CSV table of C-alpha atoms and ligand atoms in Angstrom, one decimal:
chain,number,residue,atom,x,y,z
A,220,MET,CA,-15.6,1.2,7.3
A,221,MET,CA,-18.3,-1.0,8.6
A,222,GLU,CA,-19.1,-3.2,5.3
A,223,GLU,CA,-15.1,-3.8,6.3
A,224,THR,CA,-15.3,-4.4,10.2
A,225,ILE,CA,-18.7,-6.5,9.5
A,226,LEU,CA,-16.1,-8.6,6.9
A,227,ASP,CA,-13.6,-8.8,8.6
A,228,ALA,CA,-15.7,-10.7,12.1
A,229,LEU,CA,-17.3,-13.2,9.3
A,230,ARG,CA,-14.3,-14.3,7.8
A,231,THR,CA,-12.4,-14.8,10.4
A,232,ARG,CA,-14.6,-17.3,11.9
A,233,PRO,CA,-15.9,-18.9,8.4
A,234,GLY,CA,-18.5,-21.1,8.6
A,235,GLU,CA,-19.8,-20.2,11.5
A,236,TYR,CA,-22.5,-18.1,12.5
A,237,VAL,CA,-22.6,-14.7,14.7
A,238,SER,CA,-24.9,-13.4,15.9
A,239,GLY,CA,-26.0,-10.3,15.5
A,240,GLU,CA,-25.9,-8.6,18.8
A,241,GLU,CA,-21.7,-10.0,18.7
A,242,LEU,CA,-21.5,-7.9,15.3
A,243,SER,CA,-22.8,-4.6,16.9
A,244,ARG,CA,-21.0,-4.7,20.1
A,245,SER,CA,-18.0,-5.1,18.2
A,246,VAL,CA,-19.5,-2.3,15.2
A,247,GLY,CA,-20.8,0.3,17.6
A,248,VAL,CA,-24.8,0.6,16.0
A,249,SER,CA,-27.6,-1.1,16.3
A,250,ARG,CA,-28.7,-4.5,14.6
A,251,THR,CA,-31.1,-3.1,12.7
A,252,ALA,CA,-28.2,-1.0,11.5
A,253,ILE,CA,-25.8,-4.5,11.1
A,254,TRP,CA,-28.8,-5.4,8.8
A,255,LYS,CA,-29.4,-2.7,7.2
A,256,GLU,CA,-25.3,-3.6,5.6
A,257,ILE,CA,-25.2,-7.2,4.9
A,258,GLN,CA,-27.9,-6.2,2.9
A,259,HIS,CA,-25.4,-3.5,0.3
A,260,LEU,CA,-22.5,-5.9,0.7
A,261,ARG,CA,-24.9,-8.5,-0.2
A,262,ALA,CA,-26.0,-5.9,-3.4
A,263,GLU,CA,-22.1,-6.0,-3.5
A,264,GLY,CA,-22.2,-9.8,-5.0
A,265,TYR,CA,-20.8,-10.9,-1.5
A,266,ARG,CA,-23.6,-13.5,-0.6
A,267,ILE,CA,-24.6,-14.4,3.4
A,268,LEU,CA,-26.5,-16.8,4.8
A,269,ALA,CA,-29.2,-14.9,7.9
A,270,GLN,CA,-30.6,-17.8,10.4
A,271,PRO,CA,-32.8,-16.5,13.3
A,272,HIS,CA,-31.5,-16.8,16.6
A,273,ALA,CA,-27.6,-18.0,14.4
A,274,GLY,CA,-27.0,-15.4,12.8
A,275,TYR,CA,-25.0,-14.5,10.1
A,276,GLN,CA,-22.0,-17.1,8.3
A,277,LEU,CA,-20.1,-15.8,4.9
A,278,ALA,CA,-20.8,-18.0,2.1
A,279,GLY,CA,-19.0,-16.1,-1.1
A,280,ILE,CA,-17.6,-13.4,-2.1
A,281,PRO,CA,-18.0,-11.6,-5.4
A,282,ASP,CA,-15.8,-12.6,-8.3
A,283,ARG,CA,-14.2,-9.6,-8.3
A,284,LEU,CA,-11.2,-7.8,-7.5
A,285,THR,CA,-11.8,-5.7,-5.3
A,286,PRO,CA,-8.3,-4.3,-3.0
A,287,GLN,CA,-10.6,-6.0,-0.3
A,288,GLU,CA,-10.7,-8.8,-1.3
A,289,LEU,CA,-7.1,-9.5,-2.5
A,290,GLY,CA,-5.5,-6.9,0.6
A,291,TRP,CA,-6.8,-9.4,2.9
A,292,ASP,CA,-4.8,-10.7,5.9
A,293,LEU,CA,-2.4,-11.0,2.0
A,294,LYS,CA,0.9,-12.4,3.8
A,295,THR,CA,3.8,-10.2,1.4
A,296,ARG,CA,6.0,-7.6,3.1
A,297,ARG,CA,5.6,-5.6,-0.6
A,298,ILE,CA,3.1,-6.7,-2.6
A,299,GLY,CA,0.0,-5.5,-2.0
A,300,ARG,CA,0.8,-3.2,0.6
A,301,ARG,CA,-1.5,-0.4,-1.8
A,302,ILE,CA,-4.2,-1.7,-4.3
A,303,TYR,CA,-6.3,0.7,-6.8
A,304,ALA,CA,-8.7,-1.0,-8.8
A,305,TYR,CA,-11.2,-0.3,-11.6
A,306,ASP,CA,-13.7,-2.0,-13.2
A,307,ALA,CA,-12.6,-1.2,-16.9
A,308,THR,CA,-9.7,1.0,-18.4
A,309,ASP,CA,-7.5,1.4,-21.2
A,310,SER,CA,-3.7,-0.4,-20.0
A,311,THR,CA,-3.2,-1.0,-16.2
A,312,MET,CA,0.7,-0.5,-17.5
A,313,ASP,CA,-0.9,3.4,-18.1
A,314,ILE,CA,-2.1,3.6,-14.2
A,315,ALA,CA,1.0,2.5,-13.2
A,316,HIS,CA,2.7,4.1,-14.5
A,317,ARG,CA,0.8,7.8,-13.7
A,318,LEU,CA,1.6,6.5,-9.9
A,319,ALA,CA,5.1,5.1,-10.1
A,320,GLY,CA,5.1,8.9,-11.7
A,321,ALA,CA,3.6,10.7,-9.4
A,322,GLY,CA,6.1,8.7,-6.6
A,323,GLU,CA,3.6,5.7,-5.6
A,324,PRO,CA,5.5,2.8,-3.2
A,325,GLU,CA,7.2,-0.5,-4.4
A,326,GLY,CA,4.9,-3.2,-3.8
A,327,SER,CA,1.6,-0.7,-5.1
A,328,VAL,CA,-0.1,-2.6,-7.8
A,329,VAL,CA,-3.3,-1.7,-10.5
A,330,VAL,CA,-5.6,-4.0,-11.3
A,331,ALA,CA,-9.0,-4.0,-13.3
A,332,GLU,CA,-11.7,-5.6,-14.8
A,333,ARG,CA,-11.5,-5.3,-18.1
A,334,GLN,CA,-8.8,-3.3,-20.7
A,335,SER,CA,-10.3,-1.0,-23.6
A,336,ARG,CA,-6.6,-1.2,-24.7
A,337,GLY,CA,-4.6,-3.9,-23.6
A,338,ARG,CA,-1.4,-4.0,-24.6
A,339,GLY,CA,1.2,-7.3,-24.9
A,340,ARG,CA,4.6,-7.9,-26.0
A,341,LEU,CA,6.6,-6.6,-29.3
A,342,GLY,CA,3.4,-4.2,-30.5
A,343,ARG,CA,0.5,-6.5,-30.0
A,344,SER,CA,-2.5,-5.8,-27.7
A,345,TRP,CA,-3.6,-8.4,-24.8
A,346,LEU,CA,-7.8,-8.8,-25.3
A,347,SER,CA,-8.9,-8.6,-21.8
A,348,PRO,CA,-12.5,-9.3,-21.9
A,349,LYS,CA,-15.0,-8.4,-18.6
A,350,GLY,CA,-14.9,-10.4,-15.6
A,351,LYS,CA,-12.9,-13.2,-17.1
A,352,GLY,CA,-8.8,-13.0,-16.6
A,353,ILE,CA,-6.8,-10.8,-14.2
A,354,TYR,CA,-5.0,-7.7,-15.6
A,355,ILE,CA,-2.6,-7.0,-13.1
A,356,SER,CA,0.4,-4.0,-12.9
A,357,VAL,CA,2.7,-4.4,-10.8
A,358,ILE,CA,5.5,-1.3,-9.7
A,359,LEU,CA,8.5,-2.2,-8.1
A,360,ARG,CA,12.1,0.4,-8.1
A,361,PRO,CA,15.0,-2.9,-7.7
A,362,THR,CA,17.9,-0.7,-7.4
A,363,VAL,CA,19.9,-2.9,-10.5
A,364,GLN,CA,21.6,-2.7,-13.4
A,365,LEU,CA,19.7,-1.6,-16.8
A,366,GLN,CA,21.1,-4.7,-18.7
A,367,THR,CA,19.6,-6.6,-15.7
A,368,VAL,CA,15.8,-5.4,-15.2
A,369,PRO,CA,14.8,-8.3,-17.8
A,370,LEU,CA,15.3,-10.9,-14.8
A,371,VAL,CA,12.8,-8.9,-13.2
A,372,THR,CA,10.7,-10.0,-15.8
A,373,LEU,CA,12.2,-13.7,-15.5
A,374,MET,CA,11.8,-13.2,-12.2
A,375,ALA,CA,8.1,-12.5,-12.7
A,376,ALA,CA,8.1,-15.3,-15.2
A,377,VAL,CA,8.6,-17.7,-12.1
A,378,ALA,CA,6.5,-15.9,-9.6
A,379,ALA,CA,3.2,-16.1,-12.0
A,380,ALA,CA,3.4,-20.2,-12.9
A,381,ARG,CA,4.1,-21.2,-9.1
A,382,ALA,CA,0.7,-19.5,-8.5
A,383,VAL,CA,-0.8,-20.8,-11.2
A,384,GLU,CA,1.4,-24.0,-10.1
A,385,ARG,CA,-0.5,-23.9,-5.9
A,386,GLU,CA,-3.8,-22.6,-7.0
A,387,THR,CA,-4.2,-25.3,-9.6
A,388,GLY,CA,-2.4,-28.4,-9.6
A,389,LEU,CA,-1.3,-28.2,-13.6
A,390,ARG,CA,1.8,-26.7,-14.0
A,391,PRO,CA,2.3,-24.1,-17.0
A,392,GLY,CA,6.0,-24.5,-18.8
A,393,ILE,CA,7.6,-20.6,-19.6
A,394,LYS,CA,8.2,-20.3,-22.5
A,395,TRP,CA,11.7,-17.8,-22.6
A,396,PRO,CA,11.3,-14.8,-22.2
A,397,ASN,CA,7.5,-15.3,-20.1
A,398,ASP,CA,5.4,-16.9,-21.3
A,399,LEU,CA,3.4,-19.2,-19.7
A,400,MET,CA,2.5,-22.1,-21.8
A,401,LEU,CA,0.2,-25.0,-21.3
A,402,GLY,CA,-0.1,-27.5,-23.6
A,403,GLY,CA,1.5,-25.7,-25.9
A,404,LYS,CA,-0.9,-22.9,-26.1
A,405,LYS,CA,-0.2,-19.6,-23.4
A,406,ILE,CA,-2.2,-18.6,-20.7
A,407,ALA,CA,-0.4,-15.5,-19.8
A,408,GLY,CA,2.3,-13.1,-20.4
A,409,ILE,CA,3.9,-10.3,-19.1
A,410,LEU,CA,5.2,-7.0,-19.9
A,411,THR,CA,7.5,-5.2,-18.2
A,412,GLU,CA,8.1,-1.4,-18.8
A,413,LEU,CA,10.9,0.2,-18.3
A,414,ASN,CA,10.9,5.0,-16.7
A,415,ALA,CA,14.8,5.2,-16.5
A,416,GLU,CA,17.6,7.8,-16.6
A,417,LEU,CA,21.3,7.3,-17.9
A,418,ASN,CA,21.9,3.3,-16.6
A,419,ARG,CA,19.2,3.3,-14.4
A,420,ALA,CA,15.9,2.7,-13.1
A,421,ARG,CA,13.7,4.8,-11.8
A,422,TYR,CA,10.9,1.7,-11.3
A,423,VAL,CA,10.4,-1.0,-13.6
A,424,ILE,CA,6.2,-2.3,-14.0
A,425,ILE,CA,5.7,-5.4,-14.2
A,426,GLY,CA,1.8,-6.6,-17.0
A,427,ILE,CA,0.4,-9.5,-15.8
A,428,GLY,CA,-2.9,-11.0,-19.0
A,429,MET,CA,-3.6,-13.6,-17.3
A,430,ASN,CA,-6.1,-16.2,-19.2
A,431,VAL,CA,-8.2,-17.9,-16.4
A,432,ASN,CA,-11.9,-18.5,-16.4
A,433,THR,CA,-11.7,-17.1,-19.7
A,434,PRO,CA,-14.0,-19.4,-23.0
A,435,LYS,CA,-11.9,-20.5,-26.1
A,436,THR,CA,-14.1,-18.8,-28.6
A,437,GLN,CA,-13.0,-15.1,-26.9
A,438,LEU,CA,-9.5,-15.6,-27.0
A,439,PRO,CA,-7.2,-15.8,-30.1
A,440,ALA,CA,-5.9,-19.7,-31.8
A,441,ARG,CA,-2.8,-19.8,-29.7
A,442,ALA,CA,-4.4,-18.8,-26.2
A,443,THR,CA,-5.8,-20.8,-23.9
A,444,SER,CA,-7.1,-20.2,-20.0
A,445,LEU,CA,-6.9,-22.0,-16.7
A,446,ALA,CA,-10.7,-22.9,-17.4
A,447,GLU,CA,-10.6,-24.7,-20.0
A,448,GLU,CA,-7.5,-26.9,-19.0
A,449,LYS,CA,-8.4,-27.4,-15.2
A,450,GLY,CA,-12.2,-28.5,-18.1
A,451,GLY,CA,-14.1,-25.9,-15.0
A,452,ARG,CA,-13.9,-22.2,-13.2
A,453,LEU,CA,-11.8,-20.9,-11.5
A,454,ASP,CA,-11.1,-18.8,-8.6
A,455,ARG,CA,-9.9,-15.3,-9.5
A,456,VAL,CA,-9.3,-13.8,-5.9
A,457,SER,CA,-7.0,-17.1,-5.1
A,458,LEU,CA,-5.0,-16.9,-8.1
A,459,ALA,CA,-4.4,-13.4,-8.2
A,460,ARG,CA,-4.1,-13.4,-4.3
A,461,ALA,CA,-1.2,-16.4,-4.5
A,462,LEU,CA,-0.2,-14.0,-7.5
A,463,LEU,CA,1.4,-10.9,-5.2
A,464,VAL,CA,2.3,-13.9,-3.2
A,465,GLU,CA,4.5,-15.2,-4.7
A,466,VAL,CA,5.6,-12.0,-6.6
A,467,ASP,CA,5.9,-10.7,-3.3
A,468,ARG,CA,8.2,-13.9,-2.1
A,469,ALA,CA,9.9,-14.1,-6.0
A,470,TYR,CA,11.5,-10.5,-5.3
A,471,ALA,CA,12.3,-10.3,-1.6
A,472,GLU,CA,14.5,-13.4,-2.5
A,473,PHE,CA,15.6,-11.3,-5.9
A,474,LEU,CA,16.5,-8.6,-3.9
A,475,SER,CA,18.4,-10.8,-1.2
A,476,GLU,CA,20.2,-13.6,-2.6
A,477,GLY,CA,20.4,-11.7,-7.2
A,478,PHE,CA,19.1,-14.0,-9.9
A,479,ASP,CA,20.6,-17.4,-9.2
A,480,GLY,CA,17.8,-18.8,-7.1
A,481,ILE,CA,15.4,-16.3,-9.8
A,482,LEU,CA,17.0,-18.4,-12.8
A,483,GLU,CA,17.6,-21.5,-11.1
A,484,ALA,CA,13.2,-21.9,-10.7
A,485,TRP,CA,13.2,-20.3,-13.9
A,486,ARG,CA,15.0,-23.4,-15.7
A,487,GLY,CA,12.9,-25.7,-14.5
A,488,PHE,CA,10.6,-24.3,-15.5
A,489,ALA,CA,11.3,-23.8,-19.1
A,490,SER,CA,10.2,-26.6,-20.9
A,491,PHE,CA,11.7,-26.0,-24.5
A,492,LEU,CA,15.8,-26.3,-23.2
A,493,GLY,CA,17.1,-28.8,-25.9
A,494,ARG,CA,14.5,-27.7,-28.0
A,495,ARG,CA,15.5,-26.9,-31.3
A,496,ILE,CA,13.6,-23.7,-31.8
A,497,ARG,CA,13.3,-20.6,-34.1
A,498,VAL,CA,13.3,-16.4,-32.3
A,499,VAL,CA,12.8,-14.0,-34.8
A,500,ALA,CA,14.1,-10.6,-33.8
A,501,GLU,CA,14.0,-7.5,-34.5
A,502,GLY,CA,13.2,-8.1,-37.9
A,503,ARG,CA,16.3,-10.9,-38.6
A,504,THR,CA,15.2,-14.8,-37.5
A,505,VAL,CA,17.7,-17.5,-35.9
A,506,ASP,CA,17.7,-20.5,-35.9
A,507,GLY,CA,19.7,-23.1,-33.6
A,508,GLN,CA,18.8,-25.3,-29.9
A,509,ALA,CA,18.0,-22.9,-27.0
A,510,VAL,CA,21.2,-24.2,-24.8
A,511,ASP,CA,20.2,-21.6,-22.1
A,512,VAL,CA,19.9,-18.5,-19.7
A,513,ASP,CA,22.5,-15.5,-19.9
A,514,SER,CA,22.4,-13.7,-16.0
A,515,ASN,CA,20.8,-10.9,-18.1
A,516,GLY,CA,18.8,-13.1,-18.8
A,517,ALA,CA,18.8,-13.4,-23.1
A,518,LEU,CA,18.2,-16.6,-24.9
A,519,LEU,CA,22.0,-18.4,-25.8
A,520,VAL,CA,20.6,-20.0,-28.4
A,521,ARG,CA,23.1,-22.5,-30.4
A,522,THR,CA,22.9,-21.9,-34.5
A,523,ASP,CA,24.0,-24.4,-37.8
A,524,ASN,CA,27.2,-23.6,-37.7
A,525,GLY,CA,28.0,-24.1,-33.5
A,526,PHE,CA,27.7,-19.9,-32.6
A,527,VAL,CA,26.1,-19.4,-28.9
A,528,GLU,CA,24.0,-16.6,-30.0
A,529,PRO,CA,22.5,-14.6,-26.9
A,530,VAL,CA,18.5,-13.7,-28.1
A,531,ALA,CA,18.3,-10.1,-26.1
A,532,ALA,CA,14.6,-9.9,-27.4
A,533,GLY,CA,11.7,-11.4,-29.8
A,534,GLU,CA,9.4,-13.9,-30.4
A,535,VAL,CA,10.4,-18.0,-30.6
A,536,LEU,CA,8.8,-21.4,-31.9
A,537,VAL,CA,9.2,-24.1,-31.0
A,538,VAL,CA,10.3,-26.5,-34.1
A,539,ARG,CA,11.3,-29.6,-32.5
B,751,BTN,C1,2.4,-10.6,-23.7
B,751,BTN,O1,3.0,-12.0,-23.5
B,751,BTN,O2,3.0,-10.0,-25.5
B,751,BTN,C2,2.1,-9.1,-22.3
B,751,BTN,C3,1.1,-9.0,-21.5
B,751,BTN,C4,0.6,-9.1,-21.0
B,751,BTN,C5,-0.7,-8.4,-20.0
B,751,BTN,C6,-0.8,-7.4,-19.2
B,751,BTN,S1,-2.5,-7.4,-18.7
B,751,BTN,C7,-2.1,-6.1,-17.4
B,751,BTN,C8,-1.1,-5.3,-18.1
B,751,BTN,N1,-2.0,-3.9,-19.0
B,751,BTN,C9,-1.3,-4.6,-19.4
B,751,BTN,O3,-2.4,-3.5,-20.7
B,751,BTN,N2,-0.7,-5.1,-20.4
B,751,BTN,C10,-0.3,-5.9,-18.9
C-alpha cells in the first residue's frame, strides 16, 4: 500500500525529482521509512534515481506484467478493472474459467509471465517462454446468440492488431479467423473458449498470446516476434496496456453498435482476402478464393466450381 502511494507520487511527475520530505508527508511516515520502501521497489526492479536535496525520480519500471503497472491510470471502462497476475501457470485460460465459473465480473483479466501448458486453437500448444511474450485471458459476458460468438474472436483480433500498430508502427495482417501476421509469419494468436447453456453463452474467455521479445530460436518456424520484426526490444507493459485499452474500445463498439463496424475494421486488416487459399477444416480441404466473412464470422470461399462456401472453423493456407 505504502509502495503504491510512493509509486503514484513518482509516476504523476515523470522526469522530476520528488523530495523525500514531500513523500514522507503524503504517505505519513518518516523519511527513513520512505528510503526503505525505495529500496524495496528497487529490489522489485524499479529504477529509482536518488539525489541528495532533490529527492527521488522514477527512471524505469520492471519488465513484468503486474496488476499495478497494467492497471495504473488505465483508461478503460470494463476491461482490466480487476487483474490477476501470475509468475507461472499452466494456462491463463484455466484460471479465467475458474474465476468466471465462480461469478467473476466481466472484464477481469488473467496474465502470466510464463505458461507451462499454454494452448492454441485446433488442439495445438502455445509456447509461452518466461517474460518474453504477453499471455493474457479476458473474461467477457456478452449477451449474444451462440452462432455469433466467433465474432467476439474477430473483435479481439481487431483490437490486438490496432494495439500492435499503435505501439510499434508495424501494421499486422489478420489471417482468418484471428492470427496476427507480419511478413507472412505469425506474431499473435487468439483462442476463444465458451461456457454455454443451450443457445446462450454464460461467459466467453478470450485468450491472446503475443510474441513480443521472443527470440526466433524459441519460436516455431512459421512464427516471429515483434522484436524480431521491429529490430529491437519492445516494452511489454505498454503493449499489454494498449491491448487492454483496444479490447475495451472494440468491445464497447460492439455493445453499442453491433458487429458491423468491427467487421469493417477486420476486413481492413484481412490481407488475404481476394487471394487463392486452401482451408483445412475438420478433416476436409476447401480450395478456392477467399471472398469475405459473413455476418457470423464464417469465411466465405468461392470454390473452383463457382459456389461460395461458408467455412466456420479451420486453418487457412494462403496459396497465392
Ligand atoms: C492460436 O493462435 O492458436 C491461439 C493462441 C492463444 C494463446 C493464448 S496465451 C494466453 C491464453 N492462455 C492459453 O493457454 N492460450 C491463450
